Structure formats: structure tokens, C-alpha cells
Tab-separated table of C-alpha atoms and ligand atoms in Angstrom:
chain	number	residue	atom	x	y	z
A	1	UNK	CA	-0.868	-5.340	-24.260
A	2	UNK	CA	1.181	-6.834	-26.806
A	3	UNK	CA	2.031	-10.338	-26.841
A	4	UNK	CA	5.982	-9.948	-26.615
A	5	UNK	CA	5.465	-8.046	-23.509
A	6	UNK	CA	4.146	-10.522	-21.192
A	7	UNK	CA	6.661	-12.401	-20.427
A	8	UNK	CA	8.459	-9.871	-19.404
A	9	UNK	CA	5.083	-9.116	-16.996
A	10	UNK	CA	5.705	-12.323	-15.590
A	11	UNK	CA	9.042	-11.664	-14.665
A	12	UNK	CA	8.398	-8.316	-13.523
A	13	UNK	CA	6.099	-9.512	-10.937
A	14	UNK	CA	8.721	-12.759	-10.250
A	15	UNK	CA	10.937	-9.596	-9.157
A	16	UNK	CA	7.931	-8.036	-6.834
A	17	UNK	CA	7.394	-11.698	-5.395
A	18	UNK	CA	11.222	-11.858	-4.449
A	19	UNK	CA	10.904	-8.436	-2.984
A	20	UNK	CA	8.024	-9.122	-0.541
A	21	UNK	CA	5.191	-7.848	-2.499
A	22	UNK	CA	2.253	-9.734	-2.497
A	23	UNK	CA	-0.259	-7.700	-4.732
A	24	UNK	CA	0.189	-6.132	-7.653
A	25	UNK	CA	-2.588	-4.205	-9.953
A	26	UNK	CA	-2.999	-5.383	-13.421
A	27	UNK	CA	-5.009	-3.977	-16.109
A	28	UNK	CA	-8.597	-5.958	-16.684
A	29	UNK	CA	-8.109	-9.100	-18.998
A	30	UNK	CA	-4.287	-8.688	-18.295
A	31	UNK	CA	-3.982	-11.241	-15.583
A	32	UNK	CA	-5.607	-13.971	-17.720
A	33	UNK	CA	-3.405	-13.597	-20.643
A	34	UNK	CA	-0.147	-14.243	-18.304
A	35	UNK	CA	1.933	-17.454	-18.288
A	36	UNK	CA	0.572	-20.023	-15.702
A	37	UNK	CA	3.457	-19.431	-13.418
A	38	UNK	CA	2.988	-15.953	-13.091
A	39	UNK	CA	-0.197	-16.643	-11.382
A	40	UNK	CA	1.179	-19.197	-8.968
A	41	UNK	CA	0.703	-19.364	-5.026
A	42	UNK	CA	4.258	-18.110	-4.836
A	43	UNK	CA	3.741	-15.106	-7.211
A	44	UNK	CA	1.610	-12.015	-5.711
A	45	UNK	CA	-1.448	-11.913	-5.956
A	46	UNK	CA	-2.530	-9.824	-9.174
A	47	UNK	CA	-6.264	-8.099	-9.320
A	48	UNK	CA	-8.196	-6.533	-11.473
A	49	UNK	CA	-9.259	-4.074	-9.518
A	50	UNK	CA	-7.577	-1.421	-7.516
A	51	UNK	CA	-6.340	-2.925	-4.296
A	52	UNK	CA	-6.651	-2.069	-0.588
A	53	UNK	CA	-3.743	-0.043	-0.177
A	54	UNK	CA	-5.195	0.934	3.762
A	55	UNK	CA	-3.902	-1.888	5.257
A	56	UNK	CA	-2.004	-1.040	8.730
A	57	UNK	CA	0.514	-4.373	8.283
A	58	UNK	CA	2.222	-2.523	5.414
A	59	UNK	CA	5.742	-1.051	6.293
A	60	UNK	CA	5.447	2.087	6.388
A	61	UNK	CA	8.039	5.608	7.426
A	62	UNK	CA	6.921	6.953	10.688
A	63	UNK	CA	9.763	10.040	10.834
A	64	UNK	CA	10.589	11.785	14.215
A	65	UNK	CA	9.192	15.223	13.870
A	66	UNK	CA	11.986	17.723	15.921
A	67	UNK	CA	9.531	19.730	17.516
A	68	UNK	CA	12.177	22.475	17.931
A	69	UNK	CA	14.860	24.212	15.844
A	70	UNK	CA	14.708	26.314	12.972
A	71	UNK	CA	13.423	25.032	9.691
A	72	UNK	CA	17.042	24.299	8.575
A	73	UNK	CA	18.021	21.804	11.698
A	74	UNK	CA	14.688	20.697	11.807
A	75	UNK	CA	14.899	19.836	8.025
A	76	UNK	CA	18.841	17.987	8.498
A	77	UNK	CA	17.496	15.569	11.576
A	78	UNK	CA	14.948	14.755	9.224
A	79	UNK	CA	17.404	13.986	6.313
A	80	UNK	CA	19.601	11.676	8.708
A	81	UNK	CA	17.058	9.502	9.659
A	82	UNK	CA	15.955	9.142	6.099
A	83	UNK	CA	19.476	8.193	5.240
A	84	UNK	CA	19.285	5.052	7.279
A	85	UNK	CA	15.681	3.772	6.046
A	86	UNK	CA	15.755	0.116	5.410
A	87	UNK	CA	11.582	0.201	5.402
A	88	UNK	CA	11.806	-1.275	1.570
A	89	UNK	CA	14.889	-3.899	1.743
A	90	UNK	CA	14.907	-4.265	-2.236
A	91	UNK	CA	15.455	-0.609	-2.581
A	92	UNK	CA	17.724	-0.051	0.301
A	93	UNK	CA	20.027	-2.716	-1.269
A	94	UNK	CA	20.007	-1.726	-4.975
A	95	UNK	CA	20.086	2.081	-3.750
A	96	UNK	CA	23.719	4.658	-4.001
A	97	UNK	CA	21.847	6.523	-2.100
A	98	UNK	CA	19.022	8.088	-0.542
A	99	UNK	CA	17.553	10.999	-2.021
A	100	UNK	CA	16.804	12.809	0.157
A	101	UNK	CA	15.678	16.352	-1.648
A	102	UNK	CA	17.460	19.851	-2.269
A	103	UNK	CA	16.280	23.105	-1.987
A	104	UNK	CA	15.800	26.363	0.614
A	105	UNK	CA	14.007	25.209	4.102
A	106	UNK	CA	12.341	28.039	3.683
A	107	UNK	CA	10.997	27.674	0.427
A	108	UNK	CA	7.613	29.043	-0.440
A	109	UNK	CA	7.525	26.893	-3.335
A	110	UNK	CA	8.198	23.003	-3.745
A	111	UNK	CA	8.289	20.458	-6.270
A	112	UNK	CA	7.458	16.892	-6.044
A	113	UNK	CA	8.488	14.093	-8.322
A	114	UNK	CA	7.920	10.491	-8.306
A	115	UNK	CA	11.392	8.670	-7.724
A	116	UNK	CA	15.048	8.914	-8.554
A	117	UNK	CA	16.369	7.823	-11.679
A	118	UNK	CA	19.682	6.253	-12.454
A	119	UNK	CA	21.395	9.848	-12.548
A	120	UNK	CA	19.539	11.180	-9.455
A	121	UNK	CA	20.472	7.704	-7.338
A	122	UNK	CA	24.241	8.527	-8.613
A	123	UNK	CA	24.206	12.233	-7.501
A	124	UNK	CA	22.074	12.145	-4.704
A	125	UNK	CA	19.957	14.939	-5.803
A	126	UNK	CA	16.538	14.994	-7.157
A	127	UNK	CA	15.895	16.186	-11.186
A	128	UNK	CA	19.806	16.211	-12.239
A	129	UNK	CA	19.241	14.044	-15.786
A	130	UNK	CA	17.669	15.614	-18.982
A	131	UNK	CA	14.120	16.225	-17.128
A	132	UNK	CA	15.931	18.131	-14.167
A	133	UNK	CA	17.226	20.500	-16.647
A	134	UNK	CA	13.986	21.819	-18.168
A	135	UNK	CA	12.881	21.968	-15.016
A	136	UNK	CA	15.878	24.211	-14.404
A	137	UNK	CA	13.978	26.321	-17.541
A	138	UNK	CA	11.250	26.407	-16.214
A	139	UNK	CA	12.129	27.726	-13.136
A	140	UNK	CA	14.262	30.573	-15.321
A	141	UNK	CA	11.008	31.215	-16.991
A	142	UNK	CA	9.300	32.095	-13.721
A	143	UNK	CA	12.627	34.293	-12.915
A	144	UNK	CA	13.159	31.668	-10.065
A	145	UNK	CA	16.632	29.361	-8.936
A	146	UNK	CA	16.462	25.978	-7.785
A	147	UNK	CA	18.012	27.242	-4.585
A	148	UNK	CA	15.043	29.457	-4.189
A	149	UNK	CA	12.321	26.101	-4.375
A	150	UNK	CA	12.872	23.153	-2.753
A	151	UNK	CA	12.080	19.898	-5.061
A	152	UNK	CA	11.700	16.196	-3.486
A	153	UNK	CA	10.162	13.149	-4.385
A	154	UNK	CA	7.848	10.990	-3.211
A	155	UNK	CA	9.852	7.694	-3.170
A	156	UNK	CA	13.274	8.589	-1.694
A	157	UNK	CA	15.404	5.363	-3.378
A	158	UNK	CA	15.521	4.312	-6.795
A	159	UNK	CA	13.176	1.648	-7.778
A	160	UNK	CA	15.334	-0.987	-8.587
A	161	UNK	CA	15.367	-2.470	-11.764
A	162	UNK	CA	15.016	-6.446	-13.094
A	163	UNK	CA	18.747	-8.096	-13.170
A	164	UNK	CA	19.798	-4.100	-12.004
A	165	UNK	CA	19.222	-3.591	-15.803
A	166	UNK	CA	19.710	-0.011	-16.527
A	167	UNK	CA	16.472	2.518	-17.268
A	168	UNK	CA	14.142	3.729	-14.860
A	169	UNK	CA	10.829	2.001	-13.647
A	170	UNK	CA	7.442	3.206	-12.012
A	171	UNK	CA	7.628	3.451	-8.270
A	172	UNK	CA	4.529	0.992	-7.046
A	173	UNK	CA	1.852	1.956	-4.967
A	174	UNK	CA	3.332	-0.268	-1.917
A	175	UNK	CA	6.620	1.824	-2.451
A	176	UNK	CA	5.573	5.118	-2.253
A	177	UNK	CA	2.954	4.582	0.467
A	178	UNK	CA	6.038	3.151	2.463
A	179	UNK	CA	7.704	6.516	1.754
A	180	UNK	CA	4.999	9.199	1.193
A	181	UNK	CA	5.841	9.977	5.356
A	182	UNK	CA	9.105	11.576	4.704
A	183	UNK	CA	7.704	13.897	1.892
A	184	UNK	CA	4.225	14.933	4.404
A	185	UNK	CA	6.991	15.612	7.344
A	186	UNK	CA	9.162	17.655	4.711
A	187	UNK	CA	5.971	19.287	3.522
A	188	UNK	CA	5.095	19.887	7.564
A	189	UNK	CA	8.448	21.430	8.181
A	190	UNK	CA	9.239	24.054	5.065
A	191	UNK	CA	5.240	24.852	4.893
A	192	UNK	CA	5.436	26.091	1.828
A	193	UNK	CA	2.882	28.058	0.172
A	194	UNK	CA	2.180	26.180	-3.084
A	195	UNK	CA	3.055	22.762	-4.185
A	196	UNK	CA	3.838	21.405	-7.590
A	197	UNK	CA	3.167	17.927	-8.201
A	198	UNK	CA	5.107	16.833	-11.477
A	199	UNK	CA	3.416	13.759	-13.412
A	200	UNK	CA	0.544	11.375	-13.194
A	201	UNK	CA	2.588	9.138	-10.835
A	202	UNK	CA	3.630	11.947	-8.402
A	203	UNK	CA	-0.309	12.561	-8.016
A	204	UNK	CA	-0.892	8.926	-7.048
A	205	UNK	CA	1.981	9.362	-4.309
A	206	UNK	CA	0.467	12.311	-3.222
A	207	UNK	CA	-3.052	11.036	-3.380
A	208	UNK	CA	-4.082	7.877	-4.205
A	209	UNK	CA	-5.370	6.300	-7.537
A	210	UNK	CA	-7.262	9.052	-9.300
A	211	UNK	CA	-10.241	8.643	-11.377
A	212	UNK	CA	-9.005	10.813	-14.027
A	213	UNK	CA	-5.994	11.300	-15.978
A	214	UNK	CA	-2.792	14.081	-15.563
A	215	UNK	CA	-4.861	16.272	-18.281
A	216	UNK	CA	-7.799	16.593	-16.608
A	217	UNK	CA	-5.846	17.089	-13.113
A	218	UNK	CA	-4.020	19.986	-14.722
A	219	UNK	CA	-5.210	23.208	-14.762
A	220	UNK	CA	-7.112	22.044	-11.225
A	221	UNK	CA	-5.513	22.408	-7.406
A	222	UNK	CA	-5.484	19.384	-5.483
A	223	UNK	CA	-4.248	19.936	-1.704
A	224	UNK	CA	-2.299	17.969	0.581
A	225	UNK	CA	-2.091	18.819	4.226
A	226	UNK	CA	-3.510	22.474	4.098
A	227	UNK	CA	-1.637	23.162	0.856
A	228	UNK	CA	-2.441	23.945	-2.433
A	229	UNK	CA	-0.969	20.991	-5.043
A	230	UNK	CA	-1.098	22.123	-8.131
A	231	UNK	CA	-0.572	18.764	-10.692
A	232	UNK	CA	1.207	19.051	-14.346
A	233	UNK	CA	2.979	17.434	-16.812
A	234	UNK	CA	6.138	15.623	-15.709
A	235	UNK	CA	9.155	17.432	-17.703
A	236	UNK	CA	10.729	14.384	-19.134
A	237	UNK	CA	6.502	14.288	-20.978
A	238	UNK	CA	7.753	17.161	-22.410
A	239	UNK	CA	10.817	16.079	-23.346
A	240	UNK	CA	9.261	13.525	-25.815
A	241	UNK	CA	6.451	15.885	-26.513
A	242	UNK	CA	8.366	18.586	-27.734
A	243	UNK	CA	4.840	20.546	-28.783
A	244	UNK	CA	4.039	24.563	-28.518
A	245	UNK	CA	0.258	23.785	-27.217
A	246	UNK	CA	1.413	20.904	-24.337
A	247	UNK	CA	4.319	23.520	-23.457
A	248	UNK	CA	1.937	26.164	-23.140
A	249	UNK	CA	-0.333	24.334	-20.498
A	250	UNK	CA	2.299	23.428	-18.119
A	251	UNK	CA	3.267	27.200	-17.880
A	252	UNK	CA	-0.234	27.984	-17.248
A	253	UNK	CA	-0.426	26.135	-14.241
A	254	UNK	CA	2.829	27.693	-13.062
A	255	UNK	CA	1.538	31.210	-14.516
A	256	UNK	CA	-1.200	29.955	-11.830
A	257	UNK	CA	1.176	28.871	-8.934
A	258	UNK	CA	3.143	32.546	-10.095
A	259	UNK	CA	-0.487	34.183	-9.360
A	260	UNK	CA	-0.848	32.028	-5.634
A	261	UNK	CA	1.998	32.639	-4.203
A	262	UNK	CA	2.108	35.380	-5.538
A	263	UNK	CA	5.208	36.318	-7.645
A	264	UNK	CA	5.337	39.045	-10.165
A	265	UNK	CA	4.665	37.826	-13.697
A	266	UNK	CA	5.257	40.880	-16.631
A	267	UNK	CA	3.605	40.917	-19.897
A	268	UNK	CA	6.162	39.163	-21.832
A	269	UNK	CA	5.807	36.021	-19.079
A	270	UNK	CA	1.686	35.852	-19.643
A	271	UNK	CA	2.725	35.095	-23.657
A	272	UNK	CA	5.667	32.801	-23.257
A	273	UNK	CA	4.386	29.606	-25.462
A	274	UNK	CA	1.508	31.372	-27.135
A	275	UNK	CA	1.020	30.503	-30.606
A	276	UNK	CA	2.711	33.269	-32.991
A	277	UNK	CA	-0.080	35.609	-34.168
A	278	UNK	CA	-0.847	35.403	-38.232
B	1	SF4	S1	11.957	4.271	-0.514
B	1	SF4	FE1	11.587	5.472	1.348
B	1	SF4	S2	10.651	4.040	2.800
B	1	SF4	FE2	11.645	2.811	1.180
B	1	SF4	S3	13.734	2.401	1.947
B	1	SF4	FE3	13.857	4.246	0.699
B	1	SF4	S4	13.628	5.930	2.185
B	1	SF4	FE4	12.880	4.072	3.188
């Protein structure tokens, strides 16, 4: 890491420490190279190695399952209680909103993102910024509308940001463990058929630290409660990746997730972001 960027570390964990958290993972060697302070009784406790993310004394969602109803009601009493989580206090304070997710309760496809960012925490709907619209694309591309999918995330509340600076930060593990119950109970309610986990951090909601990275995970199904997961790219990695080759693997795995669920695909979809022939 450079130099210039641990202070801001140590204030980034300050934040955590005001917020409850008491551990925090930190890259080997990192933790030595902090300012004294940040590694104070009062800060949380940083380690070089993955923590224990099992405890039971970590707040946690436990959402009333309607046992009754159709997918639709079942779906809204789930919603309302979500509205009225204060499990993380820092997040319900700095929140607009909960967000919640969008979509058809009957869905037979889902998407799952990591957290709201500044635009979805405004508009209460998940994927509304820049990476919301390619995703929008995407969906076009596999002759699908977002009102035919339903798309959540695993955190349901902004991660709040140092000094409510704006930008968007990495939901922690603490975070999205806390939330992850909402997004199995949505999961348990639509059932859908295939799942689409969007980014490297999504995965870790989903599933835990992984021993591998998002480009490995690709191209590979995962499965969470019964149901296929199939990982990719996050869209906003594509945003600043604007490449034919990385664009071609993320519509392979949804040429895949076409093929599961299954959807028609034509000719002209199997060669959508296939380098021109010479
Ligand atoms: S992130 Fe999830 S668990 Fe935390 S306050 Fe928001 S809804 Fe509740």
C-alpha cells in the first residue's frame, strides 16, 4: 500500500471503532505499517488473517418468514420489516433509505449486488447509477426487462461513508453477514431458478471469503440454498474496463444462465462480443 494511504487506513478503521466494530481484516504487513493509534485498545482489533466471522454474538437479521400468501404478499411483509431494520445503527442513521430490491416475485431469474450506492440510497432501488444501466443492456441483450428479473443486494443500506463524504465504499464482512438474512428469505420466497451474483464482493456476501479471485469464479456455478449462483464481473468493472475480450466473458456466463433456465438464445446472441473475423 502506498504510504499516503495509511492514514487514511487509520481513520477508516477510527470510523469502524465508532461504529461498534471490533475487527477488521488487513492485508499481511499492513497492520504494522499503521500509525500507533490505529492499533490502540480503543481501535478494533486488526488481523492478519481472515477472522472468525461464525460468532453467534454478532447482530444479525432473523426475518419473519409468512408462511402463507402468494409470492407477492409474502414478498411485501418481508419488505416492511426490512424497512424498519436498525440491526447496523451506523447504517440505519446515515441511510435515505432501505433498499429493499425490485423486480417480479415470480422471477425465474435474480441478480445480486453488493450494496447501494449514493444514487441507489437516493432512489430506493437497486442498480439505478451508470452500472444499473449496462445492466439494463445486458438484460436487452438476453431479450429480457428488469421487470421480468428481480435484482437485490446483499447489504440493504448504504455503507456509510467517513465525514458522509460522497463515493461509495466496500460493504464489510460484519455488514453483510448482519444482512445476508433478508437476501436468503428473498431468495426462499421468489425461488428462482438461477442466480447471478455480480462482483467479487457480492460472492463474499453470498459465501464467505473465497480462495480465489472473481476470474476464476466466473465461468463456474456456485449455489446458495438449492440454487444455482452463477458469479461475474460487476458492471461498473466493465464500465472502467471497456474491453471486447472481458465483455465477452460476462455474456458467456449469462449465455450460460440463458442455457439453465433455459431461455431461447438465436445465432446472432451466441456471437454478440466475439472478436470480428479477419
Ligand atoms: S444493512 Fe441490513 S441488517 Fe443492517 S440495518 Fe440495513 S437492513 Fe438492517
Amino acid at each position: 500500500m502506498h504510504a499516503e494511504l495509511l492514514e487514511p487506513t487509520a481513520r477508516y478503521l477510527e470510523l469502524l471503532r465508532r461504529h461498534g466494530q471490533r475487527d477488521a481484516w488487513l492485508p499481511a504487513g499492513l497492520m504494522r505499517r499503521l500509525p500507533t493509534a490505529s492499533a490502540s485498545p480503543t481501535s478494533p482489533q486488526t488481523r492478519e488473517t481472515q477472522p472468525d466471522l461464525t460468532s453467534k454474538a454478532r447482530p444479525m437479521a432473523t426475518p419473519t418468514l409468512t408462511p402463507s400468501g402468494t409470492k407477492t404478499e409474502r414478498l411485501a411483509a418481508l419488505r416492511a420489516e426490512t424497512l424498519q431494520c436498525q440491526i447496523c445503527p451506523h447504517l440505519a442513521k446515515s441511510r435515505t433509505q432501505v433498499v429493499f430490491g425490485v423486480g417480479d416475485p415470480e422471477a425465474r431469474l435474480m441478480f445480486v449486488g453488493e450494496a447501494p450506492g449514493a444514487d441507489e440510497d437516493e432512489k430506493g432501488e437497486p442498480f439505478v447509477g451508470l452500472a444499473g444501466k449496462l445492466l439494463t443492456k445486458m438484460l436487452t441483450a438476453m431479450e429480457l426487462t428488469r421487470e421480468q428479473i428481480y435484482i437485490a443486494n446483499v447489504l440493504k443500506c448504504r455503507p456509510d461513508m467517513p465525514g458522509s463524504t460522497s463515493g461509495n465504499r466496500k460493504p464489510t464482512r460484519t455488514e453483510m453477514d448482519a444482512c445476508l438474512p433478508y437476501l436468503r428469505a428473498q431468495v426462499a420466497i421468489i425461488a428462482p431458478v438461477v442466480i447471478v451474483a455480480l462482483g467479487a464482493t457480492a460472492v463474499e456476501g453470498l459465501f464467505g471469503p473465497q480462495k480465489t479471485t472473481i476470474s476464476r469464479l466466473r465461468g463456474t456455478w456456485m449455489e446458495l440454498d438449492g440454487v444455482p449462483v452463477r458469479p461475474t464481473f460487476h458492471p461498473s468493472y466493465l464500465l472502467h474496463n471497456q474491453n471486447l475480450a472481458l465483455k465477452r466473458l460476462v455474456w458467456e456466463d449469462l449465455l450460460s444462465v440463458m442455457e439453465r433456465l433455459p431461455l431461447p438464445i438465436s445465432e446472432k446472441q451466441r456471437g454478440f462480443f466475439l472478436p470480428p473475423e479477419k
